[in-house]
Coordinates of C-alpha atoms in Angstrom, one line a residue:
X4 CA -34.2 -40.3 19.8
X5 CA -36.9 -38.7 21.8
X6 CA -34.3 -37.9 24.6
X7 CA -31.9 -36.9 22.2
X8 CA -34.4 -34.2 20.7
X9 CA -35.0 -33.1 24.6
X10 CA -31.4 -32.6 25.0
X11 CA -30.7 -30.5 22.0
X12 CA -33.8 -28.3 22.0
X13 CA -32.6 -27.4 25.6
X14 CA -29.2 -26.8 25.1
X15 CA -29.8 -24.4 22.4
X16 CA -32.4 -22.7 24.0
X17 CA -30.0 -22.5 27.0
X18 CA -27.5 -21.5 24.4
X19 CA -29.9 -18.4 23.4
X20 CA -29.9 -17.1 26.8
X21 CA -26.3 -17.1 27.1
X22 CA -26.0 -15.3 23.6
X23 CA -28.5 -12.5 25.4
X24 CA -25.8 -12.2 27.9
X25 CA -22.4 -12.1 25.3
X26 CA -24.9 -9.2 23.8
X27 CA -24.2 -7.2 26.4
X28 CA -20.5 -7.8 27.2
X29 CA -20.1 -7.8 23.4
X30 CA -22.0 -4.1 23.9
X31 CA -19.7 -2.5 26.2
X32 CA -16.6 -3.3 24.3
X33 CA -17.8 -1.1 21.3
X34 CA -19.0 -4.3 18.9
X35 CA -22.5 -3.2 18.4
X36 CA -22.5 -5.3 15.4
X37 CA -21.4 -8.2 16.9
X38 CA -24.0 -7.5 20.0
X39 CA -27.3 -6.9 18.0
X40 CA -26.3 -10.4 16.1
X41 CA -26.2 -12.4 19.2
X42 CA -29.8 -10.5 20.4
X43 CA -31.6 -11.6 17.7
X44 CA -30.6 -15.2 17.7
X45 CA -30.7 -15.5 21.2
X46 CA -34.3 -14.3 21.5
X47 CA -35.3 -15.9 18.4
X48 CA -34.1 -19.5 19.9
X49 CA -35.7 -18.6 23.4
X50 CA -38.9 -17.3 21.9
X51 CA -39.2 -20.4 19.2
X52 CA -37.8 -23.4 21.5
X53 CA -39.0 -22.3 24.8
X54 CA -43.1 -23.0 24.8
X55 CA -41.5 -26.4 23.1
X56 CA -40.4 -28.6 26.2
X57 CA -42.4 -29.3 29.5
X58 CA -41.7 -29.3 33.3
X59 CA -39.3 -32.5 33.3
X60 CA -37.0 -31.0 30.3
X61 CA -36.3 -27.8 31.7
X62 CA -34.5 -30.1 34.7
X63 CA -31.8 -30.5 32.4
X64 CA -31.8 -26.8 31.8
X65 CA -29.6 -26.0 34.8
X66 CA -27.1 -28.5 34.6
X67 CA -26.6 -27.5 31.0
X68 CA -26.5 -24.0 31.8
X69 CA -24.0 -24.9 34.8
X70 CA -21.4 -27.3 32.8
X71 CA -21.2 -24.6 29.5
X72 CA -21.7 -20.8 31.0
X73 CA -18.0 -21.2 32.9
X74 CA -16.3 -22.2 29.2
X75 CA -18.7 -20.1 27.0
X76 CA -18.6 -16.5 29.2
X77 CA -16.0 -16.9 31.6
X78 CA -18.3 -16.6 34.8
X79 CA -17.1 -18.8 37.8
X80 CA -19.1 -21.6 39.2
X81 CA -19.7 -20.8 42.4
X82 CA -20.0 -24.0 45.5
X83 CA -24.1 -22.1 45.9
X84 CA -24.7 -21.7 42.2
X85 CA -23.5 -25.3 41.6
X86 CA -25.9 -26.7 45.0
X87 CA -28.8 -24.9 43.9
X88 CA -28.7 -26.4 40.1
X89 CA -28.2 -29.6 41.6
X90 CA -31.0 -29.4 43.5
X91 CA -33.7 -28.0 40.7
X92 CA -32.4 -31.0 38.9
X93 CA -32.7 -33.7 41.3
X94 CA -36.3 -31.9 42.4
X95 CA -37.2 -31.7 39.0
X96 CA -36.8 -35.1 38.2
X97 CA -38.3 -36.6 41.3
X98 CA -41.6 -34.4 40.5
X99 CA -41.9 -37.2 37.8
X100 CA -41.7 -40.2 39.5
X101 CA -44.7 -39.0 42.2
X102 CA -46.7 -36.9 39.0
X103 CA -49.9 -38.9 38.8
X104 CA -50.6 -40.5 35.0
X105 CA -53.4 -41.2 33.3
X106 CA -54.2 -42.7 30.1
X107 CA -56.4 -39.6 29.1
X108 CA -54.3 -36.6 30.4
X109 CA -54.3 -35.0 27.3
X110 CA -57.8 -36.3 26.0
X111 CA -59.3 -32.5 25.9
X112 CA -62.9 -32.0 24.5
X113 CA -64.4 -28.6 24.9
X114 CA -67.1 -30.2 27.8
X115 CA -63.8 -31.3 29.7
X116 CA -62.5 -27.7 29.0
X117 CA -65.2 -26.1 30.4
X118 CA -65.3 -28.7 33.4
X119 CA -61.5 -28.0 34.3
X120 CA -61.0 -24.8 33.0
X121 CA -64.2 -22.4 34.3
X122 CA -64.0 -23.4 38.3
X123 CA -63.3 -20.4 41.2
X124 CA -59.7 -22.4 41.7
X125 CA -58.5 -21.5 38.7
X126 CA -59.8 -17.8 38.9
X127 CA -58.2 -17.6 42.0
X128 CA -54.5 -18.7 40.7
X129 CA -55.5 -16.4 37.7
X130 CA -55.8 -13.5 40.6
X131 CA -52.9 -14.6 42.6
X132 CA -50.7 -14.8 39.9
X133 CA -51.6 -11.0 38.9
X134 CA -50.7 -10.1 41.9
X135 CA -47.0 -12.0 41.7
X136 CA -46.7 -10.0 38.9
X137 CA -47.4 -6.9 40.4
X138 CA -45.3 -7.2 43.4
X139 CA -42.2 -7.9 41.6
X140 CA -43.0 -4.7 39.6
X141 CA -43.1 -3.0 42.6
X142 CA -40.2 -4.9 44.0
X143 CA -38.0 -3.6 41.1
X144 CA -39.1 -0.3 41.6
X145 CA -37.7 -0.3 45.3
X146 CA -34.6 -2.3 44.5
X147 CA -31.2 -0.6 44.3
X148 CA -29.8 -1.0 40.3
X149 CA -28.1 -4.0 40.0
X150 CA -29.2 -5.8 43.0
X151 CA -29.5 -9.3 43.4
X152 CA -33.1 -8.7 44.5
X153 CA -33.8 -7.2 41.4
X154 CA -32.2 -10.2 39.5
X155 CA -34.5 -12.5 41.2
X156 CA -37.5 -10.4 40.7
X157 CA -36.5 -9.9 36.3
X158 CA -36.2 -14.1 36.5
X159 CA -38.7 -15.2 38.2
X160 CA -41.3 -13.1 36.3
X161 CA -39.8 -14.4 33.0
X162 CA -39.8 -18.3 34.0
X163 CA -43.2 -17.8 36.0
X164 CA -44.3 -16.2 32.8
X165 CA -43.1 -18.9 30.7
X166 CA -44.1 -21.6 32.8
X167 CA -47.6 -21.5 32.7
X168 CA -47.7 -24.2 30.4
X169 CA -51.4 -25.3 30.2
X170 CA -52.7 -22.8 28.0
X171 CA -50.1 -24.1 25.1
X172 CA -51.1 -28.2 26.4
X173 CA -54.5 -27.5 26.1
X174 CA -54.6 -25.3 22.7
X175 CA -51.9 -27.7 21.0
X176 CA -54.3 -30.5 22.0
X177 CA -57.5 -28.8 20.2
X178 CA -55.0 -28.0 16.8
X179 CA -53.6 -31.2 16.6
X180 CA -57.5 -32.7 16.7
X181 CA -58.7 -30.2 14.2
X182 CA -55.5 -30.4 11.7
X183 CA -55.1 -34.6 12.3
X184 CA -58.6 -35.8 12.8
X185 CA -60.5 -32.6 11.2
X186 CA -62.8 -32.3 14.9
X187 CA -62.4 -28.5 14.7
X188 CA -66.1 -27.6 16.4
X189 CA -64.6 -26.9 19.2
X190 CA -63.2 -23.8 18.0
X191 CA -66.4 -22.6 16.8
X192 CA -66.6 -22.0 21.1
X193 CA -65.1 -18.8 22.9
X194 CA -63.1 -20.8 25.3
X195 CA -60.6 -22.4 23.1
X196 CA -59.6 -18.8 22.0
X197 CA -59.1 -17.4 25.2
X198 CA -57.0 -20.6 26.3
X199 CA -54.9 -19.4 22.6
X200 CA -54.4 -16.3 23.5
X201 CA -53.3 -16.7 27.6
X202 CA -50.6 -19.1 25.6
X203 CA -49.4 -16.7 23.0
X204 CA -49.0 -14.2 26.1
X205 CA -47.5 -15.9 28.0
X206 CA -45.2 -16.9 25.4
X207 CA -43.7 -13.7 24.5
X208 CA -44.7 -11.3 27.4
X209 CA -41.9 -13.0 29.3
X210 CA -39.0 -12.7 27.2
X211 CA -38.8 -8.8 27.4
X212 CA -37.6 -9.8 31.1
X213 CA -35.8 -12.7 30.0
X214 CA -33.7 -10.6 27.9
X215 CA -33.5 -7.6 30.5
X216 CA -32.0 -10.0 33.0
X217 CA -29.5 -11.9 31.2
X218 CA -28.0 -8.2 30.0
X219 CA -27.9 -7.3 33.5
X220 CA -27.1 -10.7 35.6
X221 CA -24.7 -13.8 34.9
X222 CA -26.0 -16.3 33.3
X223 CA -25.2 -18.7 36.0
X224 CA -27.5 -16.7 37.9
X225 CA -30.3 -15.9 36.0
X226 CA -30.7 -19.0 34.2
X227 CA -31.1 -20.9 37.5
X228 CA -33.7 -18.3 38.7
X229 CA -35.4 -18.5 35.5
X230 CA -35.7 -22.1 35.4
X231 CA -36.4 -22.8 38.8
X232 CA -39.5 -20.2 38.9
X233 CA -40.3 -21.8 35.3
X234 CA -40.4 -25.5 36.9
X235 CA -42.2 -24.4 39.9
X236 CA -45.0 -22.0 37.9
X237 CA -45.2 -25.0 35.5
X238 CA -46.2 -27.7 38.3
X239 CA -48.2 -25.2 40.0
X240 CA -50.9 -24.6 37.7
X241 CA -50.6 -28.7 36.8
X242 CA -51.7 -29.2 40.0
X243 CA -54.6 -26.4 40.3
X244 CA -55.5 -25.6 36.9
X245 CA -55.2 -29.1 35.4
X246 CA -55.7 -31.0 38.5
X247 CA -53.3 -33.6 36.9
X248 CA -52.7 -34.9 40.8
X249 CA -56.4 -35.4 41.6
X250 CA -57.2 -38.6 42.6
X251 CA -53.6 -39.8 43.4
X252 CA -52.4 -41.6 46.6
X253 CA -51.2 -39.1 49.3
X254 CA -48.0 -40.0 49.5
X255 CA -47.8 -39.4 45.8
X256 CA -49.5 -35.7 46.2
X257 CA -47.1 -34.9 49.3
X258 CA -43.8 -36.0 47.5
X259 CA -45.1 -33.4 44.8
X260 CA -45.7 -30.5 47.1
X261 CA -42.7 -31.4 48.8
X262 CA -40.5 -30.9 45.4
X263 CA -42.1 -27.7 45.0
X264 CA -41.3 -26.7 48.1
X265 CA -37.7 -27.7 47.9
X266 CA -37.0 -26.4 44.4
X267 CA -38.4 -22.8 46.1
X268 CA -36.0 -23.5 49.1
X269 CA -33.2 -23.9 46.7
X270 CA -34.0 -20.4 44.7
X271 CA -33.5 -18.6 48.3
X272 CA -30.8 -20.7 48.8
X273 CA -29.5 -19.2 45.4
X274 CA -30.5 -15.4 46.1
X275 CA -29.2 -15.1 49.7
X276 CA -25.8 -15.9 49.0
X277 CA -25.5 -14.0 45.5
X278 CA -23.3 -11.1 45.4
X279 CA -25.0 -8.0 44.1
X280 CA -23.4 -6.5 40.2
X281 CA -23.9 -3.1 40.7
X282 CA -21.9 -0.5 38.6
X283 CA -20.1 2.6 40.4
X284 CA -22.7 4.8 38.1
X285 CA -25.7 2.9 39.1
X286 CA -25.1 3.5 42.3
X287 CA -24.0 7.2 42.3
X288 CA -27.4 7.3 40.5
X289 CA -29.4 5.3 43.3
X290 CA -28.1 7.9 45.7
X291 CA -28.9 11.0 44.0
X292 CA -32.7 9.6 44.2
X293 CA -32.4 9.0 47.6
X294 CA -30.8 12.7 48.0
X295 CA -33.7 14.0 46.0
X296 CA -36.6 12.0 47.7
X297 CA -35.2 13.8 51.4
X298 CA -35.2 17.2 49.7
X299 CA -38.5 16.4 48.8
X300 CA -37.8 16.7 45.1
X301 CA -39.6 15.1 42.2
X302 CA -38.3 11.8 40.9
X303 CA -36.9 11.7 37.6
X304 CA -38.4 9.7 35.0
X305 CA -35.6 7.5 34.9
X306 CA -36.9 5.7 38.1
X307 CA -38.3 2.6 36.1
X308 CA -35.9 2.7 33.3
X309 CA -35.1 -1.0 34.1
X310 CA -38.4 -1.8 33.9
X311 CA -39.2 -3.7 30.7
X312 CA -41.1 -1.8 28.4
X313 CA -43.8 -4.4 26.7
X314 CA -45.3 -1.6 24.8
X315 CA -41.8 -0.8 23.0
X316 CA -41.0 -4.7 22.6
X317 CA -44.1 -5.4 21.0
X318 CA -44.2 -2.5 18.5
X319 CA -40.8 -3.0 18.0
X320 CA -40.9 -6.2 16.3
X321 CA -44.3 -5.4 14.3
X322 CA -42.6 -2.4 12.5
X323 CA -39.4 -4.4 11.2
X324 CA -39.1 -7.9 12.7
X325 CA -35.8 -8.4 10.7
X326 CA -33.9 -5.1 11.3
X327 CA -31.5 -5.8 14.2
X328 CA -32.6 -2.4 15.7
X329 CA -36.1 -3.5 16.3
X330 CA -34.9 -6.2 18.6
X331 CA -32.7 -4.1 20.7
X332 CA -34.3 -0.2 20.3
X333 CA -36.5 -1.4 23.1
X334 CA -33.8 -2.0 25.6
X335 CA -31.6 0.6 25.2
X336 CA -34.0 3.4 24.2
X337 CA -33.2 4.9 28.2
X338 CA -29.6 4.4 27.9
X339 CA -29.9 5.8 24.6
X340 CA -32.1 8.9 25.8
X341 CA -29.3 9.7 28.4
X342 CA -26.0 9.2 26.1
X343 CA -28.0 11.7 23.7
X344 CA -28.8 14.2 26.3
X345 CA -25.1 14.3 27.5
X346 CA -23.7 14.7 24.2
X347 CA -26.0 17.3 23.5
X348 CA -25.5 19.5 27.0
X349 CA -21.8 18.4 25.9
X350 CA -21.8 20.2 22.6
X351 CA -24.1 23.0 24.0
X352 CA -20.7 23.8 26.3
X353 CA -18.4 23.7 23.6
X354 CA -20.3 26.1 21.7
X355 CA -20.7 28.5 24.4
X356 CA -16.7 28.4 25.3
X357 CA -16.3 29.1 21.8
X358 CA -18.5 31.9 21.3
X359 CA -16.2 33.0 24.8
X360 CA -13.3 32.8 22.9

């Protein structure tokens, strides 16, 4: 039953990603209906089931993703796409068999909170994580529309972002003891509420970029990238933050590493032989920037319109979480911007060869 449970909660969240995606196509044939519908499910099953499963679920992720996306939105299967699943899976999985287990891995009190949680290691990942973040902002900003390095960069920061598991472990631990056992002292502390909060951020902070790539990217693509940078953020911070490996046999900490290492290996493996999806008009765009920077020009403000706006997501879904505009006003408000300012330029013409006339 448990397995079953595993299987379902992952294909529909997998499901939920590829209804992101069928937004869009379902967008540029005119359905807007049709495409805000399959937006607000599809986030609503990512946002809901995601922070749900652990490292060793999301393995099945991929294959899922790989068996269904070729029937579901017509995108081929490529011999790489189908290599680099396989080998997120097989990593995945093997993580499990060398993961060390103990009887009280999820035995938190707030001493053992303080113990694992306030040490320099974990303020270092903290710091080194920020600055994965800010490098792939700056990587989009440098990446041609379209490209597969801006893919990579949109899914990695969503499944790194979503990956970073321990902050909902630890925090589901404390609520289960205060609403089953009624031990709720420990949130009378400031720790358990930071630990809260880095989970709630985590958990919705990356699905602005989860939803940005699967508009932009095939989901045979993205998905992969997403769950392979989700896996490998996820046994990361096991390993640092929770130190769920300390005190295990080397060969058991090496085989560990070593799927890390291999599941990374397979996410190049992915990204160097992707083809880039970059409309004629993206890149007519790209070049007038580079045009403009020679001149010496000023950039336009459109230069980080891919970049996910948190700002707008968030206030978005405070003002009218059930209107479908509130879900998807956040993601097309450039697009929208620069439809309205040629229609208006367009009128403005019409009216002048009029007044001509």
């Amino acid at each position: 039953m448990g397995v079953a449970l595993v299987v379902f909660g992952l294909t529909m969240g997998t499901c939920g990603m590829q209804m992101i995606r069928m937004s869009e196509l379902k967008k540029k044939e005119q359905k807007l209906g049709e495409s805000r519908k399959l937006f607000i499910l599809g986030m609503a099953m990512n946002i809901l089931l995601g922070p749900l499963f652990d490292v060793a679920d999301y393995a099945f992720a991929a294959v899922i993703n790989a068996v269904i996306a070729p029937f579901t939105l017509g995108e081929k299967l490529t011999n790489r796409r189908l290599i680099a699943s396989a080998i997120i899976f097989i990593t995945a999985t093997a993580s499990m068999l060398f993961k060390n287990h103990n009887e009280d891995e999820e035995v938190w009190t707030l001493e053992r909170a303080e113990t694992v949680l306030l040490r320099w290691s974990v303020l270092v990942y903290c710091l080194v994580f920020a600055l994965w973040f800010c490098v792939n902002v700056w990587l989009r900003r440098r990446s041609a529309k379209g490209s597969v390095l801006r893919g990579f960069s949109l899914g990695a920061t969503a499944g790194s972002m979503a990956g970073n598991m321990w902050c909902t472990r630890v925090a589901a631990v404390f609520a289960a003891d205060c609403a089953s056992a009624h031990v709720c002292s420990p949130w009378g502390h400031w720790l358990p509420w930071i630990v809260l909060t880095g989970a709630v951020f985590f958990a919705v902070v990356n699905a602005p970029y989860m939803a940005k790539g699967m508009q932009k990217y095939e989901a045979l693509y993205m998905v992969t990238v997403f769950q392979g940078s989700n896996i490998v953020s996820n046994s990361l911070s096991a390993l640092i933050i929770l130190q769920e490996m300390d005190g295990a046999p080397w060969w058991k900490l090496l085989g560990y590493i070593g799927c890390i290492v291999v599941m990374i290996g397979a996410l190049w493996f992915l990204v160097s032989g992707e083809e880039a999806v970059c409309p004629s008009n993206e890149l007519d765009d790209d070049l007038r920037r580079m045009l403009s920077m020679e001149e010496g020009s000023e950039l336009e403000d459109s230069e980080s319109e891919d970049e996910p706006d948190l700002m707008d997501f968030v206030r978005a879904m405070s003002l009218d979480q059930f209107s479908p505009l509130s879900f998807s006003s956040w993601l097309s408000n450039a697009e929208d911007s620069h439809d309205g300012e040629g229609s208006q330029n367009g009128e403005e013409q019409q009216q002048e060869e009029s007044d001509n006339d």
